[in-house]
Short mmCIF file of the N, C-alpha and C atoms (twelve columns), coordinates in Angstrom:
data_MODEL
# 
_entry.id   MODEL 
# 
loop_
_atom_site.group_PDB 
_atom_site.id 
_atom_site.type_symbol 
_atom_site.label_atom_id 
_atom_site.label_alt_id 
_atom_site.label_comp_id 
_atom_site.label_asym_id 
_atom_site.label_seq_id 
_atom_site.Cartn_x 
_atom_site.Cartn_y 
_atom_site.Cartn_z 
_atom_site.pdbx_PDB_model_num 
ATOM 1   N N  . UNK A 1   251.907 18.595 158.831 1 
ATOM 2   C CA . UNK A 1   250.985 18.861 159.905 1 
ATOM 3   C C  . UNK A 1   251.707 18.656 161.245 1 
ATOM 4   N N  . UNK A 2   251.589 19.903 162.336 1 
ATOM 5   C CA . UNK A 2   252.119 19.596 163.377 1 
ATOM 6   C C  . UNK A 2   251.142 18.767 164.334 1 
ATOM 7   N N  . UNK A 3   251.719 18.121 165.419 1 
ATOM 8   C CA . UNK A 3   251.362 17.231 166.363 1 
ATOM 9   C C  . UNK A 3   250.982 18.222 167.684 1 
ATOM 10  N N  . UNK A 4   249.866 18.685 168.013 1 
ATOM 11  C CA . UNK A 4   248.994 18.510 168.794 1 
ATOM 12  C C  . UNK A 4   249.088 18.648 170.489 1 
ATOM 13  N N  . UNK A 5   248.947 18.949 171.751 1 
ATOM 14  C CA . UNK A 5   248.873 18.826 172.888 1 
ATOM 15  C C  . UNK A 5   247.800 19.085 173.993 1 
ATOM 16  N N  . UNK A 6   246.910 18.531 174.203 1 
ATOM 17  C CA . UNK A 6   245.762 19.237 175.087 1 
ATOM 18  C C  . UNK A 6   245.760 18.665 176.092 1 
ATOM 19  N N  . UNK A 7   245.942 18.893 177.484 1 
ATOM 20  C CA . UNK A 7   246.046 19.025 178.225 1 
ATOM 21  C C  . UNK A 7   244.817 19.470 179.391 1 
ATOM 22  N N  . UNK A 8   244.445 18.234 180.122 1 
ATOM 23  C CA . UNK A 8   243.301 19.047 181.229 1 
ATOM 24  C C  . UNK A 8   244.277 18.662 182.489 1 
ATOM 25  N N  . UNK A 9   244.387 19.738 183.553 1 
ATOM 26  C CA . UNK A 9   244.485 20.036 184.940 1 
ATOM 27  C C  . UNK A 9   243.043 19.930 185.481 1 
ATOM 28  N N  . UNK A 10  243.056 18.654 186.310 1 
ATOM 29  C CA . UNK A 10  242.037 18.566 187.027 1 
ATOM 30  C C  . UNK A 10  242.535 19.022 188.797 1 
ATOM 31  N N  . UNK A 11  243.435 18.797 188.876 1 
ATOM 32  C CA . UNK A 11  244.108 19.201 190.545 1 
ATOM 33  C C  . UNK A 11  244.628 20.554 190.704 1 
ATOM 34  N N  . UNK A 12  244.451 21.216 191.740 1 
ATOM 35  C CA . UNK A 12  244.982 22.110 191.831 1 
ATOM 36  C C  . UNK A 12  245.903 21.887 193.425 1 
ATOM 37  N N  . UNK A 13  245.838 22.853 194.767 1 
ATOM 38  C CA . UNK A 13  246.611 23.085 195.606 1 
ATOM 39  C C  . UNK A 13  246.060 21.642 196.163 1 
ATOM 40  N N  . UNK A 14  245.061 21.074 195.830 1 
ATOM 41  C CA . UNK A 14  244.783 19.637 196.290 1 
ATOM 42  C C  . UNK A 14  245.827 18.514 196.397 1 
ATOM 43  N N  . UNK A 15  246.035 18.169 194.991 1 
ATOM 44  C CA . UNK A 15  247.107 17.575 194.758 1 
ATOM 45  C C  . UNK A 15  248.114 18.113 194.157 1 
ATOM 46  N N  . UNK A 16  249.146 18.932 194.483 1 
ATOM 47  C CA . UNK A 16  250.229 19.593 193.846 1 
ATOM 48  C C  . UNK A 16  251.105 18.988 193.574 1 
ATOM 49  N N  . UNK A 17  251.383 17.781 193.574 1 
ATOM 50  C CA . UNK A 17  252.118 16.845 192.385 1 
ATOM 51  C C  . UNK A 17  251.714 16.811 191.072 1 
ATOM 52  N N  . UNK A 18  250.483 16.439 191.292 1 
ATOM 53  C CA . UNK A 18  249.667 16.300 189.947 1 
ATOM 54  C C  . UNK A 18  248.981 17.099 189.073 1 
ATOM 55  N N  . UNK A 19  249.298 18.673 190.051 1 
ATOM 56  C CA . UNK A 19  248.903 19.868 189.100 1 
ATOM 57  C C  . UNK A 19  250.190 19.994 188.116 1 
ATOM 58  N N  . UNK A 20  251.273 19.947 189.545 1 
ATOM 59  C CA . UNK A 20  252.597 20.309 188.930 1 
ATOM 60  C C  . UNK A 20  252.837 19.556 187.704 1 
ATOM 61  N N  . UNK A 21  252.924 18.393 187.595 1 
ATOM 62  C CA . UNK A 21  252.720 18.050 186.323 1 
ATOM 63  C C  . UNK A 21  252.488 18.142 185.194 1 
ATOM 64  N N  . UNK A 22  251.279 18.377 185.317 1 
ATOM 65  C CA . UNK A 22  250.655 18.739 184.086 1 
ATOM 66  C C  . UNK A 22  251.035 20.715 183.453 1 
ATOM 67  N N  . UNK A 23  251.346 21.080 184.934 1 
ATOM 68  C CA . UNK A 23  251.758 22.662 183.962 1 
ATOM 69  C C  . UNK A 23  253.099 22.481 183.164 1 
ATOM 70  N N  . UNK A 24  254.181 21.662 183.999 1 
ATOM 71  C CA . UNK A 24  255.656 21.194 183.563 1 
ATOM 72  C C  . UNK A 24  255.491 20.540 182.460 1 
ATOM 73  N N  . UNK A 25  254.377 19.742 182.061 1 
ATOM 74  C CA . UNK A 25  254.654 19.009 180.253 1 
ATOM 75  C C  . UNK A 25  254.153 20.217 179.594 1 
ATOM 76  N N  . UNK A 26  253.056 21.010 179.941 1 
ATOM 77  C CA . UNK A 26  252.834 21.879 178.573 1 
ATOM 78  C C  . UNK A 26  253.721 22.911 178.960 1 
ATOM 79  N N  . UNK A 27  254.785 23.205 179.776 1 
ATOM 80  C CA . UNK A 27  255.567 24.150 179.622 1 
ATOM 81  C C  . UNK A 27  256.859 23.742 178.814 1 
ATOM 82  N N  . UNK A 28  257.063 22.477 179.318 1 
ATOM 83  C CA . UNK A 28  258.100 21.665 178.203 1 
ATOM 84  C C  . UNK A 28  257.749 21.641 177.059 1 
ATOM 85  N N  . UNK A 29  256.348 21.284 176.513 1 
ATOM 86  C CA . UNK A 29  255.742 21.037 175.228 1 
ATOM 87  C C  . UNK A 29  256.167 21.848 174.306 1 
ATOM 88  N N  . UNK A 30  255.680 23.415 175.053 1 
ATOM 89  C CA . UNK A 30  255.711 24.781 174.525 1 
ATOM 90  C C  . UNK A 30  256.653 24.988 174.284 1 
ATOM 91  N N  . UNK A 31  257.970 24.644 175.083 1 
ATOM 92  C CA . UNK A 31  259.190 24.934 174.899 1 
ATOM 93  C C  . UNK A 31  259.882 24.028 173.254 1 
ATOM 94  N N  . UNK A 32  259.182 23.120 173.602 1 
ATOM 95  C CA . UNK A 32  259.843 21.963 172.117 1 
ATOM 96  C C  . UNK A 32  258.867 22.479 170.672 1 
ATOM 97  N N  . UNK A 33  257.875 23.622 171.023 1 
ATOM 98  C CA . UNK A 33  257.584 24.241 169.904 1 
ATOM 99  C C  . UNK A 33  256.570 23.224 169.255 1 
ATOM 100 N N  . UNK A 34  255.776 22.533 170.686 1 
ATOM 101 C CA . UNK A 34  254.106 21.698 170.427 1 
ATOM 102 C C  . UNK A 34  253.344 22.851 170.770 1 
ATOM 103 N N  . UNK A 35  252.297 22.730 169.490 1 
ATOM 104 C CA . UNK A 35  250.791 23.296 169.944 1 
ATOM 105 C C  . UNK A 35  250.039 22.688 171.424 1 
ATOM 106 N N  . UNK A 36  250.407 23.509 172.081 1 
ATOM 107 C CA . UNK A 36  249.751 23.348 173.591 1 
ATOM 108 C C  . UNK A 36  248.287 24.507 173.708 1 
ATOM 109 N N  . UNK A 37  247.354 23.278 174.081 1 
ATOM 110 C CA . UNK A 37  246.282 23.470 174.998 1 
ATOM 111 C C  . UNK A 37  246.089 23.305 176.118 1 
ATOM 112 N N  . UNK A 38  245.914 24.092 176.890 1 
ATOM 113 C CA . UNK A 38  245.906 23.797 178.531 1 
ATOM 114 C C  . UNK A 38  244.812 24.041 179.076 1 
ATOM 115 N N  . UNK A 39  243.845 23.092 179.536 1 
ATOM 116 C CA . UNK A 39  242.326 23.242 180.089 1 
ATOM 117 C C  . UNK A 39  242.755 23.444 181.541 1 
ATOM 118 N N  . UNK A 40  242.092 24.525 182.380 1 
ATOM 119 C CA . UNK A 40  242.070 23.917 184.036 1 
ATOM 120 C C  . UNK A 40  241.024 23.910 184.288 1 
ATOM 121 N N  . UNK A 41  240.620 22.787 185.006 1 
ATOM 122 C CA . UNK A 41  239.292 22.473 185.556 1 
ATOM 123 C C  . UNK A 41  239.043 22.063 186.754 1 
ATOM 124 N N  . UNK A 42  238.145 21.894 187.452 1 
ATOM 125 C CA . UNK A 42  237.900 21.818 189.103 1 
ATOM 126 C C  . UNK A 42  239.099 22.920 189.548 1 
ATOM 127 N N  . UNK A 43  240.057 21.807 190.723 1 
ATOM 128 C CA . UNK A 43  240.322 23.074 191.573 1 
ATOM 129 C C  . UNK A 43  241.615 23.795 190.989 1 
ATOM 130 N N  . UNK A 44  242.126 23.588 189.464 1 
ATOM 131 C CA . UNK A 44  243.331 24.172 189.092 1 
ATOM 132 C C  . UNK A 44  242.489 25.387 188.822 1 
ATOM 133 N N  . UNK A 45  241.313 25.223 188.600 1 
ATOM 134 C CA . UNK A 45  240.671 26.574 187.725 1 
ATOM 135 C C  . UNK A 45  241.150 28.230 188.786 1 
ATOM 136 N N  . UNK A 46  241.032 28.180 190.041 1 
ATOM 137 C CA . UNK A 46  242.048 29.430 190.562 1 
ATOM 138 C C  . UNK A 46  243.174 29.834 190.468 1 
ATOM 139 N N  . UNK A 47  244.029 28.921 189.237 1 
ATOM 140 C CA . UNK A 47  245.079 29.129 188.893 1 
ATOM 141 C C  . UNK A 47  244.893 30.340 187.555 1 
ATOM 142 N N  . UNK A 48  243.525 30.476 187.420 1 
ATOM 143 C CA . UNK A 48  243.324 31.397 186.263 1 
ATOM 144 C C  . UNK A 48  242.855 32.739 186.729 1 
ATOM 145 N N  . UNK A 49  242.973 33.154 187.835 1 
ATOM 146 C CA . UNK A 49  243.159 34.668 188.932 1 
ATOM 147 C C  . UNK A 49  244.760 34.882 189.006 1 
ATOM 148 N N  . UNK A 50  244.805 36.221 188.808 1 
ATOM 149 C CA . UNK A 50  246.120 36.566 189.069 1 
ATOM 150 C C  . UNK A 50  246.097 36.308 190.412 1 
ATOM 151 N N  . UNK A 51  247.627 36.508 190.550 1 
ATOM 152 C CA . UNK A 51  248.139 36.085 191.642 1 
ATOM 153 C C  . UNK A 51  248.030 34.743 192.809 1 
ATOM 154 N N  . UNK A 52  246.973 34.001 192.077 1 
ATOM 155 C CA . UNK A 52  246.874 32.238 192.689 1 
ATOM 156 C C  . UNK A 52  247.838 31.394 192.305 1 
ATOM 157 N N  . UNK A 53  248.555 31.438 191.271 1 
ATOM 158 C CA . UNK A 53  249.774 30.725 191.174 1 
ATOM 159 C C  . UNK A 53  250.780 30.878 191.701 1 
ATOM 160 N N  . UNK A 54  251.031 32.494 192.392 1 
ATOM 161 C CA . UNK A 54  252.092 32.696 193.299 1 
ATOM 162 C C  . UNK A 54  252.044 31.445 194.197 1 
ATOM 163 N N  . UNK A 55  250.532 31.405 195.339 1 
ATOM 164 C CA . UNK A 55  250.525 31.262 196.413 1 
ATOM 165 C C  . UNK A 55  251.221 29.533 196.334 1 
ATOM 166 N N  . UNK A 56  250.836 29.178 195.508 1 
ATOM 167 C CA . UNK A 56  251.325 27.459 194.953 1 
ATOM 168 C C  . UNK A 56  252.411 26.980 195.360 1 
ATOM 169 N N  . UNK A 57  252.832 26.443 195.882 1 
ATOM 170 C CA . UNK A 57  254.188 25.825 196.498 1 
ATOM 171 C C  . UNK A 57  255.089 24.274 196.377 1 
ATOM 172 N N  . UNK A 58  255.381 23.812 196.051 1 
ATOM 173 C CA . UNK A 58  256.297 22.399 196.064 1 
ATOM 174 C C  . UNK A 58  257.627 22.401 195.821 1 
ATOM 175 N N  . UNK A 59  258.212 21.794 196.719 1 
ATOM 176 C CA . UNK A 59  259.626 21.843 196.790 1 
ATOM 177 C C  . UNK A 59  260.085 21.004 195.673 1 
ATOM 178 N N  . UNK A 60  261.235 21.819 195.005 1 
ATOM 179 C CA . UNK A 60  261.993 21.030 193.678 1 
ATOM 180 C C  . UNK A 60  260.660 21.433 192.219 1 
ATOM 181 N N  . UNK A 61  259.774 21.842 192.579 1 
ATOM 182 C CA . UNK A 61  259.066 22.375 191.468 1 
ATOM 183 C C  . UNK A 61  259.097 23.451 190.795 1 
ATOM 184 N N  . UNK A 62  259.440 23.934 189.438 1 
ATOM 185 C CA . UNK A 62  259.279 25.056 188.747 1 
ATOM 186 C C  . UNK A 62  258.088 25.769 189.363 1 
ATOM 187 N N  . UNK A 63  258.395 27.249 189.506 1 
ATOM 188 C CA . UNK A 63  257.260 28.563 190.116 1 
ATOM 189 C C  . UNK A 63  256.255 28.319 188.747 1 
ATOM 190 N N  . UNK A 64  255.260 27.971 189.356 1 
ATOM 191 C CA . UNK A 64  253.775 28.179 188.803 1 
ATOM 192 C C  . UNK A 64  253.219 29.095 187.731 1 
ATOM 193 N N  . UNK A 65  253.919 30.693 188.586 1 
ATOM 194 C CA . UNK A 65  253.766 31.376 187.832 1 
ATOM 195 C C  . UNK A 65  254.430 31.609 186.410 1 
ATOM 196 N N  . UNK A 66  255.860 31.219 186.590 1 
ATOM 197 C CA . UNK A 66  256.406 30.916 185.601 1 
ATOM 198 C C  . UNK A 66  256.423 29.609 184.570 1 
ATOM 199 N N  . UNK A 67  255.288 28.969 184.928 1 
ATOM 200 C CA . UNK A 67  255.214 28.039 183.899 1 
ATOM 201 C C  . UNK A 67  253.843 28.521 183.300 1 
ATOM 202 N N  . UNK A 68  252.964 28.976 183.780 1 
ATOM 203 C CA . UNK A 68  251.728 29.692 183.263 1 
ATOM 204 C C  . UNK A 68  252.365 30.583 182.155 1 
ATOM 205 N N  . UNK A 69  253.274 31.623 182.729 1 
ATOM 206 C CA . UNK A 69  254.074 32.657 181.542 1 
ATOM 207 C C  . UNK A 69  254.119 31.966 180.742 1 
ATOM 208 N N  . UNK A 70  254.687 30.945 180.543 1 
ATOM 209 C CA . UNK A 70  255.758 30.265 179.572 1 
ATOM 210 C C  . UNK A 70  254.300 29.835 178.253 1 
ATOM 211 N N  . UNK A 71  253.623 28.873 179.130 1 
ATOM 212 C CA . UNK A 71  252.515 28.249 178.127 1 
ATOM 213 C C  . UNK A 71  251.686 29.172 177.582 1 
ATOM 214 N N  . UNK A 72  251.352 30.605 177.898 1 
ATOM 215 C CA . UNK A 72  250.940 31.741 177.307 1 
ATOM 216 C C  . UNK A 72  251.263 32.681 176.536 1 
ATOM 217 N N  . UNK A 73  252.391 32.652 176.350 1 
ATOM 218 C CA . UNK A 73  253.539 32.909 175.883 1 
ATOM 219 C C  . UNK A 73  253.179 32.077 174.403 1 
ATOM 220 N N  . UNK A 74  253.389 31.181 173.876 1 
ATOM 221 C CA . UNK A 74  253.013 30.250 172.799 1 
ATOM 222 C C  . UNK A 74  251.971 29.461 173.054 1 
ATOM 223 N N  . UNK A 75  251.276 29.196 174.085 1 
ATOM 224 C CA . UNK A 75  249.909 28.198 174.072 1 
ATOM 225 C C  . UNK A 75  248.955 28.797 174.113 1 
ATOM 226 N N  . UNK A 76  248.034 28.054 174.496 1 
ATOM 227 C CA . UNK A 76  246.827 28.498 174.690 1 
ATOM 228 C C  . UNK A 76  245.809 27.764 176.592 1 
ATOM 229 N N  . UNK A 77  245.733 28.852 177.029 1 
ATOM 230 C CA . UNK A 77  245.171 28.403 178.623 1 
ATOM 231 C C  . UNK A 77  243.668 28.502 178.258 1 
ATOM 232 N N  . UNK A 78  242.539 27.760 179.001 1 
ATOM 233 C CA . UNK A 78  241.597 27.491 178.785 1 
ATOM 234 C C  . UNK A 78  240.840 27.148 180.110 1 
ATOM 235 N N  . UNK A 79  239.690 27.908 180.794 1 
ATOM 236 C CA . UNK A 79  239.375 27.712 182.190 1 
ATOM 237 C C  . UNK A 79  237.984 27.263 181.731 1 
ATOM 238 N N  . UNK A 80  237.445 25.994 182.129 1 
ATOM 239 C CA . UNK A 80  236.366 25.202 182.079 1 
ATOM 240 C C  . UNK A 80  235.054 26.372 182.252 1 
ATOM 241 N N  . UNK A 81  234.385 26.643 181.238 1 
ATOM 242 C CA . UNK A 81  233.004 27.414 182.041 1 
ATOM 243 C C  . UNK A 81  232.393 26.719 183.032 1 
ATOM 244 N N  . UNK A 82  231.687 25.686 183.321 1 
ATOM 245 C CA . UNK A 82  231.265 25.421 184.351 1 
ATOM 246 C C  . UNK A 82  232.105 25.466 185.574 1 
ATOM 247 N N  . UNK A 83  233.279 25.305 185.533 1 
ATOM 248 C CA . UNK A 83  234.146 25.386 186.594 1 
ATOM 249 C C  . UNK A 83  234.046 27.001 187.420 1 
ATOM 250 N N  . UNK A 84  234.542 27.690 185.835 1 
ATOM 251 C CA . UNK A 84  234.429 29.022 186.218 1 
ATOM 252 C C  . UNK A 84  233.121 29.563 187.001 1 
ATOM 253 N N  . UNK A 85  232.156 28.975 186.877 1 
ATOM 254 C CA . UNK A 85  230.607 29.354 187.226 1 
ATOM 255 C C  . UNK A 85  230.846 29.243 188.870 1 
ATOM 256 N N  . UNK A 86  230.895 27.682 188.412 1 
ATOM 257 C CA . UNK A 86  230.892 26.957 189.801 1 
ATOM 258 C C  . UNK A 86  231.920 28.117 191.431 1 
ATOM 259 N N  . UNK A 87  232.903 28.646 190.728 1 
ATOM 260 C CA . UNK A 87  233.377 29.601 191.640 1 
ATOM 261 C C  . UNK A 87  233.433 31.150 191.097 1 
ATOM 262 N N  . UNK A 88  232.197 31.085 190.491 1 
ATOM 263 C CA . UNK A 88  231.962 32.786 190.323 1 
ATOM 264 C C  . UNK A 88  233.368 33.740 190.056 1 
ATOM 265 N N  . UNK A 89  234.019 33.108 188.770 1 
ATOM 266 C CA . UNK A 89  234.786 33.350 188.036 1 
ATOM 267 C C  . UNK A 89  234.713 34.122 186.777 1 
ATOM 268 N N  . UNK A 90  234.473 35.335 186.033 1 
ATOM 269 C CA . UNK A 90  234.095 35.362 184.935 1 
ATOM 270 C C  . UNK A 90  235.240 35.934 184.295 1 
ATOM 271 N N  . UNK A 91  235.382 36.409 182.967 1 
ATOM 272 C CA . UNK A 91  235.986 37.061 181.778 1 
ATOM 273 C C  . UNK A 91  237.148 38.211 182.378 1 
ATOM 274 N N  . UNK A 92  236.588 38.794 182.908 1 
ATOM 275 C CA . UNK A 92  237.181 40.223 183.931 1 
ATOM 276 C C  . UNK A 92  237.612 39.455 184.750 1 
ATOM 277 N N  . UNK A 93  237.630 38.794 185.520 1 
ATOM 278 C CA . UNK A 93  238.545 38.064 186.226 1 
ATOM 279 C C  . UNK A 93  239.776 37.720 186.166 1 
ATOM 280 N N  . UNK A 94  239.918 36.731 184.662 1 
ATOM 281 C CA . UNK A 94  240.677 36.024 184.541 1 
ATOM 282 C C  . UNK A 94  242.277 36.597 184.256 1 
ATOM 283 N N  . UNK A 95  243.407 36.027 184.606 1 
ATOM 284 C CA . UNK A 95  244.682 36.314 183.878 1 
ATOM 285 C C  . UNK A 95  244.303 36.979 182.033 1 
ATOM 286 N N  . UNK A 96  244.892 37.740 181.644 1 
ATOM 287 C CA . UNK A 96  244.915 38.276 180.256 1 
ATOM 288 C C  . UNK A 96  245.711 37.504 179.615 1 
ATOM 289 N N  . UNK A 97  244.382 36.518 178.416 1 
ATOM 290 C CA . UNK A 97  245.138 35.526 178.009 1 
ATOM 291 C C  . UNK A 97  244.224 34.491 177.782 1 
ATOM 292 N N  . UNK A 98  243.873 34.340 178.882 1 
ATOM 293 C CA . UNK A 98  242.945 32.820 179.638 1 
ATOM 294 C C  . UNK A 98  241.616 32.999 178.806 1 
ATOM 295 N N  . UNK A 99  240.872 31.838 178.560 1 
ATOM 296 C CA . UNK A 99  240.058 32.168 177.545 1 
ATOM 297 C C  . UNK A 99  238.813 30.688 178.819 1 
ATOM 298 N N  . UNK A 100 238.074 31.522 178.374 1 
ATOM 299 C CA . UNK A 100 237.001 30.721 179.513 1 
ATOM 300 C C  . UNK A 100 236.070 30.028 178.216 1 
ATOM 301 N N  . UNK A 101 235.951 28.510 177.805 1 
ATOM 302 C CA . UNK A 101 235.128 27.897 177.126 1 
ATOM 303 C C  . UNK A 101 234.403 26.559 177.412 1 
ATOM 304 N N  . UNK A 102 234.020 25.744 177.150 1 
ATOM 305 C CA . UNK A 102 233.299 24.743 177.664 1 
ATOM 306 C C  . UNK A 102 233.620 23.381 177.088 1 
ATOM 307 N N  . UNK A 103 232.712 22.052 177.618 1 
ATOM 308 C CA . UNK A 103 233.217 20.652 177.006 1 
ATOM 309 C C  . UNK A 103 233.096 20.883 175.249 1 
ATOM 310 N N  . UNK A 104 232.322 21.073 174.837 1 
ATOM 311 C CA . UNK A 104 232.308 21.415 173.513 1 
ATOM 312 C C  . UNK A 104 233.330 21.695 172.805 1 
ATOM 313 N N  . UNK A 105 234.256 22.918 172.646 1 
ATOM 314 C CA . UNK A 105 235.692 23.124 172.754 1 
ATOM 315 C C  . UNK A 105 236.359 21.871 172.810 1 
ATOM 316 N N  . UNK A 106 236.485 21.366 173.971 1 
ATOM 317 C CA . UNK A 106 237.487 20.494 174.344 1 
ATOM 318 C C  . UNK A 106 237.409 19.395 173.763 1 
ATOM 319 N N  . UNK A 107 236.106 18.867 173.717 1 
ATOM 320 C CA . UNK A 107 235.923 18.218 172.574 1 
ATOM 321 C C  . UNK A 107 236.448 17.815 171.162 1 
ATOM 322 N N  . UNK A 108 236.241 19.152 170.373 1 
ATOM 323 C CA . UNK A 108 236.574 19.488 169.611 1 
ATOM 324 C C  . UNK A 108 238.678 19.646 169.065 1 
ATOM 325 N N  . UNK A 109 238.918 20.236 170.132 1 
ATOM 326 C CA . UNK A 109 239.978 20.163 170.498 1 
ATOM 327 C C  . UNK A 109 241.104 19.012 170.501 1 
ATOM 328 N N  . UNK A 110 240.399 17.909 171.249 1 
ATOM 329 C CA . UNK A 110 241.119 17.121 171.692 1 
ATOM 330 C C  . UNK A 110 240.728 15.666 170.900 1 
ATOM 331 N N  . UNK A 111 240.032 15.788 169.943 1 
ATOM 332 C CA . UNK A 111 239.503 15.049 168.702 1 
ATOM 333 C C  . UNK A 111 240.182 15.414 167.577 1 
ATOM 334 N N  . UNK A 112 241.085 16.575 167.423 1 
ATOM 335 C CA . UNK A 112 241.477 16.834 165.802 1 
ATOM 336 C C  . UNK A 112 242.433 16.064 166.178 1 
ATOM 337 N N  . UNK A 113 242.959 16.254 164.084 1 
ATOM 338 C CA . UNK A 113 244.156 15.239 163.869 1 
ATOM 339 C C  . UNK A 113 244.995 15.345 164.561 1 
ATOM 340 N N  . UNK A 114 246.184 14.620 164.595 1 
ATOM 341 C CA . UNK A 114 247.394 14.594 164.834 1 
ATOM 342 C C  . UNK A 114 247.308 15.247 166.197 1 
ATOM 343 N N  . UNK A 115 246.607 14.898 167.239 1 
ATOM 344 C CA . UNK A 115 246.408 15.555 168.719 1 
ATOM 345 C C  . UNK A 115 246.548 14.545 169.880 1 
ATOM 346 N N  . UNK A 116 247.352 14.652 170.870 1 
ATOM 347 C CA . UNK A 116 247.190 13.653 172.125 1 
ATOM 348 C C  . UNK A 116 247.081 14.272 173.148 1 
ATOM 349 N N  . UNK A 117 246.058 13.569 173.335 1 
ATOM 350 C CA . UNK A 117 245.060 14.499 174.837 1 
ATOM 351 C C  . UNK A 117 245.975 13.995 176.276 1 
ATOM 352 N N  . UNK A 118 245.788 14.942 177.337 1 
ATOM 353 C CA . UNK A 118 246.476 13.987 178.230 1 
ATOM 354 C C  . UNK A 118 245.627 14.461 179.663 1 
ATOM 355 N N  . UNK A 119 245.301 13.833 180.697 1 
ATOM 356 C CA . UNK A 119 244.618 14.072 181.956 1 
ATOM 357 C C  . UNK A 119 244.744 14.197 182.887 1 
ATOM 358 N N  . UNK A 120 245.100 15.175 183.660 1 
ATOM 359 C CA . UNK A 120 246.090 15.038 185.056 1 
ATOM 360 C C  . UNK A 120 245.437 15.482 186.134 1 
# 
């Protein structure tokens, strides 16, 4: 049985340390060939519109956009429904890929075996 990664982005251009973060472990994760889940919620959730990860910026940080590629590429991205609501976000919106679901999910998710959740 493989070991697990879920992942919520709670920050977005707010705190861009702490978004950055959290995209850089599940892009590493992905890279070491972990099942990555990547929730964004509150203000990372505009990271799930094209072209909002361009605008993202931090010096010495991997491009945004290219760590989104990367975790989509083998993971799985996940934009909070209520979040999505909350900024009139829907399905047609999103990056192709991005899967819009709710606490339930995550729940679920971040409760199976061999899984370590992490919160950023």
């Amino acid at each position: 049985m493989s070991k697990k990664l879920v992942i919520k982005v709670t920050a977005g251009s707010d705190a861009p340390e702490r978004c950055s973060q959290a995209f850089t472990v599940a892009a590493v994760a992905v890279a070491s060939g972990v099942d990555v889940s990547l929730w964004l919620t509150g203000e990372s959730a505009w990271f799930a519109l094209p072209g909002r990860a361009a605008e993202f910026e931090l010096p010495h940080a991997a491009p945004l956009p290219d760590l989104i590629d990367s975790i989509l590429a083998a993971g799985r991205v996940t934009l909070c429904t209520q979040c999505a609501a909350r900024r009139d976000i829907s399905e047609k919106d999103v990056i192709e890929g991005v899967r819009i679901a709710g606490a339930q999910v995550f729940v679920q998710e971040a409760m199976a075996d061999e899984t370590q959740a992490l919160v950023y």
